């Protein structure tokens, strides 16, 4: 390259942590490129310093901060909630569904800046590398990916050494024994003692929630209002999505709700033991499901259950931006037209229970259900129904018994 030729640009998914701080220099050195650092806020706790200024001090030619919380809620969390999305029935996919959004933001910056490369700090053992790489190729098939931490396997000590040698300004926090990822929808924790699947997660593996035995002795009740499958109010007060999730999260944390301990199947063939804290997701998914049971017919609930499982797998497996996930979301949206009403939830020492629900579109009819006065059910109809319903079995039984 001659001096007049512009250097290639790389857009780096930057968190301000050790890995991505070191990656700025590593990319410049190894590929002789300009690095544009992009920090994306999906609701993780704020950093202790101005990470944007630090990225520039560490050699980025540009550094950008993008607040994507609103988009995260509206385009990723709500579609997942409407699908009651839980990977392997237990993990609300908090980390997984933030990845496609981060990818989308990186692509937007890359296009605006004329960058042909995107870099991320994922390692070779996780799901996130797949979500980043496949997300990127799904949105821009020409975009090239660089994954420094996959190419350059380093221990933490080596990384700190490299930072010192290269005058990279890093914030060396007290070394956490865990690898943690946080956003509005939950907190993921892995590594350290958690890797022993028989060991109970130690107290310090939990970062958000009060231990259930330390939670208040008094139960707390909250009311969540839904409109077309989306939570819109808490205790009768209308609020936007970010606020609602934050408020529900705060209450649920105090009651020790949302702790999950799971041995999960990663995409790369590894089983891994992880813990999650998803207080808001746990409460909202339970409430949403109960609103659905009140407003959807049995055949819809049953078909939807299958779609939900597939949706969860696709989200987990990095196929968010794909026709199947999008089509399932279209199906799910159709089912939500009447998922409107209020759910009353009781939180108590780590447990959550739906204890009441009401809806203008409730399909629950007390007149049909009651065993008391006011019964409108046609008791005689049951006999004819049972005759037809049981007829195939009766016929088969006659034939086989004869044999
Ligand atoms: N296993 C989870 C997932 O694949 C969470 C991974 C989060 N990363 C972390 N460093 N804890 O979605």
mmCIF file of C-alpha atoms and ligand atoms in Angstrom:
data_model
loop_
_atom_site.group_PDB
_atom_site.id
_atom_site.type_symbol
_atom_site.label_atom_id
_atom_site.label_comp_id
_atom_site.label_asym_id
_atom_site.label_seq_id
_atom_site.Cartn_x
_atom_site.Cartn_y
_atom_site.Cartn_z
ATOM 1 C CA UNK A 1 0.000 0.000 0.000
ATOM 2 C CA UNK A 2 1.324 3.436 -0.843
ATOM 3 C CA UNK A 3 0.986 6.318 1.554
ATOM 4 C CA UNK A 4 -1.846 7.883 -0.460
ATOM 5 C CA UNK A 5 -3.865 4.699 -0.371
ATOM 6 C CA UNK A 6 -6.336 4.646 2.448
ATOM 7 C CA UNK A 7 -5.766 1.962 5.020
ATOM 8 C CA UNK A 8 -8.512 -0.623 5.350
ATOM 9 C CA UNK A 9 -10.933 -0.023 8.198
ATOM 10 C CA UNK A 10 -12.060 -2.523 10.793
ATOM 11 C CA UNK A 11 -15.113 -1.996 12.953
ATOM 12 C CA UNK A 12 -14.453 -3.587 16.326
ATOM 13 C CA UNK A 13 -17.166 -4.666 18.758
ATOM 14 C CA UNK A 14 -15.643 -3.026 21.777
ATOM 15 C CA UNK A 15 -16.608 -3.463 25.423
ATOM 16 C CA UNK A 16 -13.778 -1.617 27.121
ATOM 17 C CA UNK A 17 -12.656 -4.878 28.741
ATOM 18 C CA UNK A 18 -9.222 -6.421 28.555
ATOM 19 C CA UNK A 19 -9.779 -8.500 25.417
ATOM 20 C CA UNK A 20 -11.158 -5.795 23.185
ATOM 21 C CA UNK A 21 -8.756 -3.131 24.488
ATOM 22 C CA UNK A 22 -5.827 -5.326 23.561
ATOM 23 C CA UNK A 23 -7.509 -6.206 20.276
ATOM 24 C CA UNK A 24 -7.276 -2.606 19.041
ATOM 25 C CA UNK A 25 -3.486 -2.739 19.039
ATOM 26 C CA UNK A 26 -3.317 -6.312 17.856
ATOM 27 C CA UNK A 27 -5.470 -5.537 14.811
ATOM 28 C CA UNK A 28 -3.367 -2.512 13.921
ATOM 29 C CA UNK A 29 -0.138 -4.452 14.237
ATOM 30 C CA UNK A 30 -1.167 -7.658 12.563
ATOM 31 C CA UNK A 31 -3.297 -6.279 9.737
ATOM 32 C CA UNK A 32 -2.102 -2.700 9.466
ATOM 33 C CA UNK A 33 -5.622 -1.327 9.619
ATOM 34 C CA UNK A 34 -7.544 1.571 11.104
ATOM 35 C CA UNK A 35 -9.711 0.450 13.986
ATOM 36 C CA UNK A 36 -13.116 1.949 14.681
ATOM 37 C CA UNK A 37 -14.216 0.891 18.150
ATOM 38 C CA UNK A 38 -17.942 0.609 18.717
ATOM 39 C CA UNK A 39 -19.446 0.149 22.157
ATOM 40 C CA UNK A 40 -23.067 -0.907 22.178
ATOM 41 C CA UNK A 41 -25.260 -0.495 25.206
ATOM 42 C CA UNK A 42 -27.823 -3.264 25.594
ATOM 43 C CA UNK A 43 -28.364 -2.558 29.271
ATOM 44 C CA UNK A 44 -25.139 -3.855 30.773
ATOM 45 C CA UNK A 45 -23.897 -1.967 33.854
ATOM 46 C CA UNK A 46 -22.032 1.203 32.896
ATOM 47 C CA UNK A 47 -18.262 1.084 32.700
ATOM 48 C CA UNK A 48 -16.163 2.700 35.427
ATOM 49 C CA UNK A 49 -14.427 5.115 33.084
ATOM 50 C CA UNK A 50 -14.976 6.791 29.757
ATOM 51 C CA UNK A 51 -14.299 3.767 27.620
ATOM 52 C CA UNK A 52 -14.755 5.755 24.423
ATOM 53 C CA UNK A 53 -11.929 8.162 25.256
ATOM 54 C CA UNK A 54 -9.827 5.203 26.341
ATOM 55 C CA UNK A 55 -10.384 3.455 23.001
ATOM 56 C CA UNK A 56 -9.020 6.550 21.277
ATOM 57 C CA UNK A 57 -6.056 6.714 23.645
ATOM 58 C CA UNK A 58 -5.416 3.059 22.854
ATOM 59 C CA UNK A 59 -5.182 3.794 19.166
ATOM 60 C CA UNK A 60 -8.646 3.587 17.672
ATOM 61 C CA UNK A 61 -9.070 6.191 14.910
ATOM 62 C CA UNK A 62 -12.684 6.574 15.892
ATOM 63 C CA UNK A 63 -14.754 5.362 18.807
ATOM 64 C CA UNK A 64 -18.474 5.360 19.012
ATOM 65 C CA UNK A 65 -21.052 4.648 21.684
ATOM 66 C CA UNK A 66 -24.453 3.413 20.621
ATOM 67 C CA UNK A 67 -27.371 3.200 23.006
ATOM 68 C CA UNK A 68 -29.382 0.296 21.595
ATOM 69 C CA UNK A 69 -31.538 -0.454 24.617
ATOM 70 C CA UNK A 70 -34.819 0.631 23.060
ATOM 71 C CA UNK A 71 -34.203 -1.384 19.920
ATOM 72 C CA UNK A 72 -33.107 -4.331 22.052
ATOM 73 C CA UNK A 73 -36.416 -4.273 23.892
ATOM 74 C CA UNK A 74 -38.667 -3.716 20.906
ATOM 75 C CA UNK A 75 -37.021 -5.814 18.212
ATOM 76 C CA UNK A 76 -35.401 -8.619 20.202
ATOM 77 C CA UNK A 77 -36.761 -8.952 23.744
ATOM 78 C CA UNK A 78 -40.463 -8.539 22.922
ATOM 79 C CA UNK A 79 -40.394 -10.981 19.993
ATOM 80 C CA UNK A 80 -38.643 -13.462 22.300
ATOM 81 C CA UNK A 81 -41.130 -12.884 25.093
ATOM 82 C CA UNK A 82 -44.049 -13.322 22.697
ATOM 83 C CA UNK A 83 -42.459 -16.649 21.778
ATOM 84 C CA UNK A 84 -41.913 -17.511 25.479
ATOM 85 C CA UNK A 85 -38.388 -18.223 24.306
ATOM 86 C CA UNK A 86 -36.350 -20.447 26.606
ATOM 87 C CA UNK A 87 -33.489 -22.505 25.265
ATOM 88 C CA UNK A 88 -33.881 -26.087 26.472
ATOM 89 C CA UNK A 89 -36.888 -24.869 28.447
ATOM 90 C CA UNK A 90 -34.745 -23.073 31.017
ATOM 91 C CA UNK A 91 -32.548 -20.290 29.618
ATOM 92 C CA UNK A 92 -34.340 -17.105 28.450
ATOM 93 C CA UNK A 93 -31.592 -16.498 25.856
ATOM 94 C CA UNK A 94 -30.552 -13.168 27.333
ATOM 95 C CA UNK A 95 -27.029 -13.229 25.919
ATOM 96 C CA UNK A 96 -28.064 -14.934 22.699
ATOM 97 C CA UNK A 97 -30.662 -12.409 21.544
ATOM 98 C CA UNK A 98 -28.407 -9.400 22.131
ATOM 99 C CA UNK A 99 -25.875 -10.700 19.619
ATOM 100 C CA UNK A 100 -27.853 -10.179 16.421
ATOM 101 C CA UNK A 101 -28.623 -6.613 17.512
ATOM 102 C CA UNK A 102 -24.931 -5.915 18.156
ATOM 103 C CA UNK A 103 -24.174 -7.383 14.735
ATOM 104 C CA UNK A 104 -26.761 -5.122 13.124
ATOM 105 C CA UNK A 105 -25.251 -2.032 14.733
ATOM 106 C CA UNK A 106 -21.719 -3.038 13.695
ATOM 107 C CA UNK A 107 -22.846 -3.552 10.121
ATOM 108 C CA UNK A 108 -24.516 -0.136 10.106
ATOM 109 C CA UNK A 109 -21.294 1.500 11.258
ATOM 110 C CA UNK A 110 -19.216 -0.532 8.795
ATOM 111 C CA UNK A 111 -21.413 0.567 5.897
ATOM 112 C CA UNK A 112 -21.376 4.177 6.979
ATOM 113 C CA UNK A 113 -17.585 4.147 7.403
ATOM 114 C CA UNK A 114 -16.865 2.090 4.309
ATOM 115 C CA UNK A 115 -15.237 -0.669 6.342
ATOM 116 C CA UNK A 116 -14.848 -4.113 4.827
ATOM 117 C CA UNK A 117 -14.026 -5.850 8.104
ATOM 118 C CA UNK A 118 -15.748 -6.429 11.416
ATOM 119 C CA UNK A 119 -13.860 -7.722 14.442
ATOM 120 C CA UNK A 120 -15.238 -9.246 17.638
ATOM 121 C CA UNK A 121 -13.682 -10.622 20.789
ATOM 122 C CA UNK A 122 -15.309 -14.064 20.863
ATOM 123 C CA UNK A 123 -13.277 -17.192 21.474
ATOM 124 C CA UNK A 124 -13.422 -20.441 19.541
ATOM 125 C CA UNK A 125 -15.311 -22.387 22.198
ATOM 126 C CA UNK A 126 -18.506 -20.445 22.530
ATOM 127 C CA UNK A 127 -21.788 -19.813 20.805
ATOM 128 C CA UNK A 128 -21.209 -16.110 20.453
ATOM 129 C CA UNK A 129 -18.613 -16.456 17.682
ATOM 130 C CA UNK A 130 -21.212 -18.341 15.650
ATOM 131 C CA UNK A 131 -23.864 -15.708 16.338
ATOM 132 C CA UNK A 132 -21.522 -12.919 15.303
ATOM 133 C CA UNK A 133 -20.122 -14.607 12.214
ATOM 134 C CA UNK A 134 -23.412 -16.008 10.941
ATOM 135 C CA UNK A 135 -25.234 -12.777 11.806
ATOM 136 C CA UNK A 136 -22.710 -10.801 9.802
ATOM 137 C CA UNK A 137 -22.884 -13.081 6.780
ATOM 138 C CA UNK A 138 -26.679 -13.008 6.949
ATOM 139 C CA UNK A 139 -26.780 -9.208 6.765
ATOM 140 C CA UNK A 140 -23.821 -8.637 4.461
ATOM 141 C CA UNK A 141 -22.350 -11.614 2.625
ATOM 142 C CA UNK A 142 -19.325 -9.573 1.497
ATOM 143 C CA UNK A 143 -18.303 -8.473 4.976
ATOM 144 C CA UNK A 144 -15.169 -10.140 6.350
ATOM 145 C CA UNK A 145 -14.758 -11.125 9.982
ATOM 146 C CA UNK A 146 -11.684 -11.038 12.164
ATOM 147 C CA UNK A 147 -11.817 -12.694 15.577
ATOM 148 C CA UNK A 148 -8.573 -11.847 17.393
ATOM 149 C CA UNK A 149 -9.327 -14.026 20.402
ATOM 150 C CA UNK A 150 -9.967 -16.996 18.154
ATOM 151 C CA UNK A 151 -6.763 -16.530 16.175
ATOM 152 C CA UNK A 152 -4.664 -15.579 19.105
ATOM 153 C CA UNK A 153 -5.229 -17.844 22.070
ATOM 154 C CA UNK A 154 -3.957 -15.999 25.124
ATOM 155 C CA UNK A 155 -4.166 -16.443 28.860
ATOM 156 C CA UNK A 156 -5.219 -13.476 30.935
ATOM 157 C CA UNK A 157 -1.673 -13.066 32.248
ATOM 158 C CA UNK A 158 -0.234 -13.013 28.721
ATOM 159 C CA UNK A 159 -2.816 -10.465 27.719
ATOM 160 C CA UNK A 160 -1.932 -8.165 30.613
ATOM 161 C CA UNK A 161 1.735 -8.587 29.721
ATOM 162 C CA UNK A 162 0.998 -7.670 26.105
ATOM 163 C CA UNK A 163 -0.918 -4.619 27.285
ATOM 164 C CA UNK A 164 2.033 -3.481 29.403
ATOM 165 C CA UNK A 165 4.572 -4.028 26.621
ATOM 166 C CA UNK A 166 2.424 -2.072 24.208
ATOM 167 C CA UNK A 167 1.419 0.715 26.566
ATOM 168 C CA UNK A 168 -2.211 -0.195 26.350
ATOM 169 C CA UNK A 169 -4.294 1.440 29.001
ATOM 170 C CA UNK A 170 -6.477 -1.155 30.630
ATOM 171 C CA UNK A 171 -8.551 -1.324 33.751
ATOM 172 C CA UNK A 172 -7.388 -4.399 35.584
ATOM 173 C CA UNK A 173 -10.280 -5.199 37.813
ATOM 174 C CA UNK A 174 -9.980 -7.652 40.655
ATOM 175 C CA UNK A 175 -9.845 -10.871 38.748
ATOM 176 C CA UNK A 176 -13.265 -12.443 38.715
ATOM 177 C CA UNK A 177 -13.227 -16.215 38.711
ATOM 178 C CA UNK A 178 -16.193 -16.097 36.360
ATOM 179 C CA UNK A 179 -16.928 -14.976 32.842
ATOM 180 C CA UNK A 180 -19.987 -12.794 32.962
ATOM 181 C CA UNK A 181 -22.233 -11.249 30.338
ATOM 182 C CA UNK A 182 -25.018 -8.861 31.275
ATOM 183 C CA UNK A 183 -27.827 -6.996 29.588
ATOM 184 C CA UNK A 184 -31.419 -5.924 30.196
ATOM 185 C CA UNK A 185 -32.762 -9.451 29.835
ATOM 186 C CA UNK A 186 -30.326 -11.233 32.136
ATOM 187 C CA UNK A 187 -26.909 -12.150 33.414
ATOM 188 C CA UNK A 188 -24.888 -15.164 32.250
ATOM 189 C CA UNK A 189 -22.063 -16.615 34.291
ATOM 190 C CA UNK A 190 -19.608 -19.375 33.447
ATOM 191 C CA UNK A 191 -16.089 -20.687 34.210
ATOM 192 C CA UNK A 192 -14.370 -21.129 37.566
ATOM 193 C CA UNK A 193 -15.867 -23.502 40.095
ATOM 194 C CA UNK A 194 -19.117 -23.560 38.122
ATOM 195 C CA UNK A 195 -17.371 -25.847 35.661
ATOM 196 C CA UNK A 196 -17.781 -28.618 38.228
ATOM 197 C CA UNK A 197 -21.365 -29.605 37.501
ATOM 198 C CA UNK A 198 -21.773 -31.263 40.912
ATOM 199 C CA UNK A 199 -20.703 -28.188 42.885
ATOM 200 C CA UNK A 200 -23.478 -25.867 43.993
ATOM 201 C CA UNK A 201 -22.838 -22.395 42.533
ATOM 202 C CA UNK A 202 -21.110 -20.352 45.256
ATOM 203 C CA UNK A 203 -22.702 -17.177 46.579
ATOM 204 C CA UNK A 204 -20.410 -14.943 44.511
ATOM 205 C CA UNK A 205 -21.516 -16.560 41.249
ATOM 206 C CA UNK A 206 -24.780 -14.676 41.723
ATOM 207 C CA UNK A 207 -24.443 -10.992 40.982
ATOM 208 C CA UNK A 208 -27.964 -9.663 40.679
ATOM 209 C CA UNK A 209 -30.316 -11.554 42.941
ATOM 210 C CA UNK A 210 -30.764 -11.764 46.683
ATOM 211 C CA UNK A 211 -30.337 -15.338 47.932
ATOM 212 C CA UNK A 212 -33.855 -16.755 48.276
ATOM 213 C CA UNK A 213 -33.357 -17.520 51.990
ATOM 214 C CA UNK A 214 -32.420 -13.859 52.580
ATOM 215 C CA UNK A 215 -35.402 -12.553 50.644
ATOM 216 C CA UNK A 216 -38.254 -10.837 52.534
ATOM 217 C CA UNK A 217 -40.532 -13.052 54.603
ATOM 218 C CA UNK A 218 -43.497 -11.193 53.143
ATOM 219 C CA UNK A 219 -44.677 -12.144 49.672
ATOM 220 C CA UNK A 220 -45.058 -9.326 47.158
ATOM 221 C CA UNK A 221 -47.754 -9.107 44.518
ATOM 222 C CA UNK A 222 -47.377 -7.303 41.218
ATOM 223 C CA UNK A 223 -49.763 -6.827 38.312
ATOM 224 C CA UNK A 224 -48.528 -6.877 34.752
ATOM 225 C CA UNK A 225 -50.714 -5.532 31.985
ATOM 226 C CA UNK A 226 -50.334 -6.936 28.473
ATOM 227 C CA UNK A 227 -51.430 -5.567 25.123
ATOM 228 C CA UNK A 228 -51.178 -7.945 22.188
ATOM 229 C CA UNK A 229 -48.594 -10.020 24.047
ATOM 230 C CA UNK A 230 -46.438 -7.095 25.102
ATOM 231 C CA UNK A 231 -46.188 -5.919 28.718
ATOM 232 C CA UNK A 232 -47.284 -2.291 28.903
ATOM 233 C CA UNK A 233 -48.022 -1.617 32.546
ATOM 234 C CA UNK A 234 -46.890 -2.475 36.040
ATOM 235 C CA UNK A 235 -49.405 -2.217 38.871
ATOM 236 C CA UNK A 236 -51.685 -0.239 36.607
ATOM 237 C CA UNK A 237 -49.029 2.315 35.640
ATOM 238 C CA UNK A 238 -48.268 2.497 31.924
ATOM 239 C CA UNK A 239 -44.590 2.535 31.152
ATOM 240 C CA UNK A 240 -42.220 1.982 28.271
ATOM 241 C CA UNK A 241 -40.412 -1.294 27.799
ATOM 242 C CA UNK A 242 -37.040 -0.353 29.257
ATOM 243 C CA UNK A 243 -38.634 1.079 32.378
ATOM 244 C CA UNK A 244 -40.993 -1.842 32.802
ATOM 245 C CA UNK A 245 -38.257 -4.448 32.487
ATOM 246 C CA UNK A 246 -36.028 -2.484 34.869
ATOM 247 C CA UNK A 247 -38.791 -2.136 37.461
ATOM 248 C CA UNK A 248 -39.877 -5.771 37.314
ATOM 249 C CA UNK A 249 -36.225 -6.767 37.464
ATOM 250 C CA UNK A 250 -35.666 -4.706 40.608
ATOM 251 C CA UNK A 251 -38.610 -6.254 42.442
ATOM 252 C CA UNK A 252 -37.842 -9.803 41.312
ATOM 253 C CA UNK A 253 -34.169 -9.531 42.315
ATOM 254 C CA UNK A 254 -35.144 -8.566 45.855
ATOM 255 C CA UNK A 255 -37.205 -11.740 46.097
ATOM 256 C CA UNK A 256 -34.413 -13.951 44.764
ATOM 257 C CA UNK A 257 -36.390 -14.764 41.638
ATOM 258 C CA UNK A 258 -34.800 -15.828 38.357
ATOM 259 C CA UNK A 259 -31.803 -17.957 39.321
ATOM 260 C CA UNK A 260 -31.073 -20.716 36.833
ATOM 261 C CA UNK A 261 -28.485 -23.475 36.985
ATOM 262 C CA UNK A 262 -28.127 -25.348 33.721
ATOM 263 C CA UNK A 263 -25.909 -27.798 31.871
ATOM 264 C CA UNK A 264 -26.533 -26.686 28.333
ATOM 265 C CA UNK A 265 -25.699 -27.921 24.877
ATOM 266 C CA UNK A 266 -23.600 -25.433 23.007
ATOM 267 C CA UNK A 267 -23.593 -25.234 19.265
ATOM 268 C CA UNK A 268 -19.982 -26.309 19.053
ATOM 269 C CA UNK A 269 -20.772 -29.710 20.543
ATOM 270 C CA UNK A 270 -19.674 -28.958 24.089
ATOM 271 C CA UNK A 271 -21.905 -29.300 27.126
ATOM 272 C CA UNK A 272 -21.290 -26.472 29.530
ATOM 273 C CA UNK A 273 -22.497 -25.684 33.026
ATOM 274 C CA UNK A 274 -23.686 -22.124 33.348
ATOM 275 C CA UNK A 275 -25.743 -20.079 35.719
ATOM 276 C CA UNK A 276 -28.125 -17.346 34.729
ATOM 277 C CA UNK A 277 -30.007 -14.660 36.541
ATOM 278 C CA UNK A 278 -33.012 -13.517 34.594
ATOM 279 C CA UNK A 279 -35.390 -11.988 37.130
ATOM 280 C CA UNK A 280 -37.463 -9.883 34.744
ATOM 281 C CA UNK A 281 -37.513 -12.529 32.016
ATOM 282 C CA UNK A 282 -38.610 -15.213 34.476
ATOM 283 C CA UNK A 283 -41.507 -13.122 35.756
ATOM 284 C CA UNK A 284 -42.599 -11.776 32.386
ATOM 285 C CA UNK A 285 -42.464 -15.098 30.574
ATOM 286 C CA UNK A 286 -44.502 -16.785 33.302
ATOM 287 C CA UNK A 287 -47.039 -13.961 33.251
ATOM 288 C CA UNK A 288 -47.191 -13.932 29.458
ATOM 289 C CA UNK A 289 -47.749 -17.670 29.251
ATOM 290 C CA UNK A 290 -50.585 -17.471 31.710
ATOM 291 C CA UNK A 291 -52.180 -14.640 29.706
ATOM 292 C CA UNK A 292 -51.971 -16.896 26.662
ATOM 293 C CA UNK A 293 -53.616 -19.793 28.478
ATOM 294 C CA UNK A 294 -56.484 -17.434 29.231
ATOM 295 C CA UNK A 295 -56.899 -16.051 25.702
ATOM 296 C CA UNK A 296 -55.730 -18.671 23.199
ATOM 297 C CA UNK A 297 -57.485 -21.802 22.048
ATOM 298 C CA UNK A 298 -55.947 -25.147 22.834
ATOM 299 C CA UNK A 299 -54.911 -25.946 19.269
ATOM 300 C CA UNK A 300 -53.074 -22.614 18.975
ATOM 301 C CA UNK A 301 -51.275 -23.030 22.310
ATOM 302 C CA UNK A 302 -50.230 -26.503 21.325
ATOM 303 C CA UNK A 303 -48.902 -25.564 17.875
ATOM 304 C CA UNK A 304 -47.277 -22.459 19.303
ATOM 305 C CA UNK A 305 -45.400 -24.537 21.863
ATOM 306 C CA UNK A 306 -43.644 -26.343 19.028
ATOM 307 C CA UNK A 307 -42.877 -23.077 17.259
ATOM 308 C CA UNK A 308 -41.511 -21.637 20.477
ATOM 309 C CA UNK A 309 -39.038 -24.438 20.834
ATOM 310 C CA UNK A 310 -37.814 -23.966 17.274
ATOM 311 C CA UNK A 311 -37.638 -20.202 17.760
ATOM 312 C CA UNK A 312 -35.484 -20.690 20.846
ATOM 313 C CA UNK A 313 -33.113 -23.005 19.020
ATOM 314 C CA UNK A 314 -32.775 -20.599 16.106
ATOM 315 C CA UNK A 315 -32.070 -17.690 18.451
ATOM 316 C CA UNK A 316 -29.525 -19.745 20.340
ATOM 317 C CA UNK A 317 -27.895 -21.055 17.205
ATOM 318 C CA UNK A 318 -27.211 -17.729 15.552
ATOM 319 C CA UNK A 319 -29.996 -17.889 12.983
ATOM 320 C CA UNK A 320 -31.953 -14.849 14.174
ATOM 321 C CA UNK A 321 -31.643 -13.193 10.777
ATOM 322 C CA UNK A 322 -33.184 -15.975 8.751
ATOM 323 C CA UNK A 323 -36.460 -16.699 7.039
ATOM 324 C CA UNK A 324 -37.456 -19.452 9.449
ATOM 325 C CA UNK A 325 -37.039 -17.309 12.585
ATOM 326 C CA UNK A 326 -38.778 -14.407 10.871
ATOM 327 C CA UNK A 327 -41.636 -16.623 9.709
ATOM 328 C CA UNK A 328 -42.087 -18.096 13.163
ATOM 329 C CA UNK A 329 -42.210 -14.548 14.519
ATOM 330 C CA UNK A 330 -44.921 -13.722 11.984
ATOM 331 C CA UNK A 331 -46.910 -16.732 13.198
ATOM 332 C CA UNK A 332 -46.346 -15.735 16.808
ATOM 333 C CA UNK A 333 -47.452 -12.147 16.142
ATOM 334 C CA UNK A 334 -50.717 -13.398 14.668
ATOM 335 C CA UNK A 335 -51.376 -15.431 17.817
ATOM 336 C CA UNK A 336 -50.876 -12.365 20.023
ATOM 337 C CA UNK A 337 -53.793 -10.304 18.697
ATOM 338 C CA UNK A 338 -55.938 -11.060 21.735
ATOM 339 C CA UNK A 339 -53.235 -11.639 24.330
ATOM 340 C CA UNK A 340 -54.369 -8.593 26.231
ATOM 341 C CA UNK A 341 -55.187 -8.302 29.903
ATOM 342 C CA UNK A 342 -53.691 -8.300 33.360
ATOM 343 C CA UNK A 343 -51.800 -10.964 35.260
ATOM 344 C CA UNK A 344 -51.240 -10.965 38.997
ATOM 345 C CA UNK A 345 -47.977 -12.499 40.128
ATOM 346 C CA UNK A 346 -46.812 -13.437 43.613
ATOM 347 C CA UNK A 347 -43.107 -13.345 44.401
ATOM 348 C CA UNK A 348 -41.822 -15.108 47.470
ATOM 349 C CA UNK A 349 -38.347 -16.332 48.421
ATOM 350 C CA UNK A 350 -37.132 -17.285 44.976
ATOM 351 C CA UNK A 351 -40.474 -18.505 43.707
ATOM 352 C CA UNK A 352 -42.928 -16.911 41.391
ATOM 353 C CA UNK A 353 -46.525 -17.905 40.991
ATOM 354 C CA UNK A 354 -49.271 -16.519 38.828
ATOM 355 C CA UNK A 355 -52.246 -16.156 41.138
ATOM 356 C CA UNK A 356 -54.720 -14.213 39.029
ATOM 357 C CA UNK A 357 -55.483 -13.188 35.457
ATOM 358 C CA UNK A 358 -58.210 -11.257 33.636
ATOM 359 C CA UNK A 359 -58.729 -10.266 30.035
ATOM 360 C CA UNK A 360 -61.402 -8.634 27.877
ATOM 361 C CA UNK A 361 -60.750 -11.518 25.475
ATOM 362 C CA UNK A 362 -60.728 -14.253 28.073
ATOM 363 C CA UNK A 363 -61.888 -17.591 26.694
ATOM 364 C CA UNK A 364 -62.374 -18.789 30.223
ATOM 365 C CA UNK A 365 -66.125 -18.883 30.758
ATOM 366 C CA UNK A 366 -67.202 -19.353 34.333
ATOM 367 C CA UNK A 367 -70.686 -20.320 33.187
ATOM 368 C CA UNK A 368 -69.188 -23.286 31.343
ATOM 369 C CA UNK A 369 -66.642 -24.147 33.995
ATOM 370 C CA UNK A 370 -68.671 -23.883 37.156
ATOM 371 C CA UNK A 371 -69.883 -26.784 39.261
ATOM 372 C CA UNK A 372 -72.112 -24.379 41.134
ATOM 373 C CA UNK A 373 -75.221 -22.337 40.311
ATOM 374 C CA UNK A 374 -75.397 -20.778 36.848
ATOM 375 C CA UNK A 375 -74.050 -23.703 34.882
ATOM 376 C CA UNK A 376 -74.747 -23.299 31.134
ATOM 377 C CA UNK A 377 -72.940 -26.424 29.949
ATOM 378 C CA UNK A 378 -75.075 -28.995 28.083
ATOM 379 C CA UNK A 379 -74.507 -32.149 30.143
ATOM 380 C CA UNK A 380 -76.299 -34.397 27.662
ATOM 381 C CA UNK A 381 -73.900 -33.417 24.867
ATOM 382 C CA UNK A 382 -71.072 -35.171 26.720
ATOM 383 C CA UNK A 383 -72.513 -38.613 26.065
ATOM 384 C CA UNK A 384 -72.628 -38.250 22.283
ATOM 385 C CA UNK A 385 -69.207 -36.678 22.229
ATOM 386 C CA UNK A 386 -67.675 -39.518 24.202
ATOM 387 C CA UNK A 387 -69.344 -42.087 21.912
ATOM 388 C CA UNK A 388 -67.540 -40.600 18.887
ATOM 389 C CA UNK A 389 -64.306 -39.776 20.661
ATOM 390 C CA UNK A 390 -63.872 -43.311 22.003
ATOM 391 C CA UNK A 391 -65.173 -45.092 18.929
ATOM 392 C CA UNK A 392 -61.788 -45.769 17.257
ATOM 393 C CA UNK A 393 -60.454 -47.368 20.420
ATOM 394 C CA UNK A 394 -63.633 -49.362 20.939
ATOM 395 C CA UNK A 395 -63.502 -50.649 17.362
ATOM 396 C CA UNK A 396 -59.830 -51.596 17.651
ATOM 397 C CA UNK A 397 -60.388 -53.266 20.962
ATOM 398 C CA UNK A 398 -63.159 -55.460 19.496
ATOM 399 C CA UNK A 399 -60.990 -56.546 16.586
ATOM 400 C CA UNK A 400 -57.870 -57.300 18.624
ATOM 401 C CA UNK A 401 -59.657 -59.083 21.415
ATOM 402 C CA UNK A 402 -61.204 -61.462 18.886
ATOM 403 C CA UNK A 403 -57.736 -62.264 17.620
HETATM 404 N N1 LIG B 1 -24.133 -19.806 27.215
HETATM 405 C C1 LIG B 1 -24.830 -18.609 27.019
HETATM 406 C C2 LIG B 1 -25.153 -18.410 25.555
HETATM 407 O O1 LIG B 1 -24.543 -19.018 24.752
HETATM 408 C C3 LIG B 1 -24.161 -17.423 27.610
HETATM 409 C C4 LIG B 1 -22.762 -17.148 27.201
HETATM 410 C C5 LIG B 1 -22.388 -15.849 27.784
HETATM 411 N N2 LIG B 1 -21.048 -15.507 27.832
HETATM 412 C C6 LIG B 1 -20.352 -15.343 28.970
HETATM 413 N N3 LIG B 1 -19.176 -14.851 28.884
HETATM 414 N N4 LIG B 1 -20.810 -15.691 30.116
HETATM 415 O O2 LIG B 1 -26.003 -17.668 25.189
#
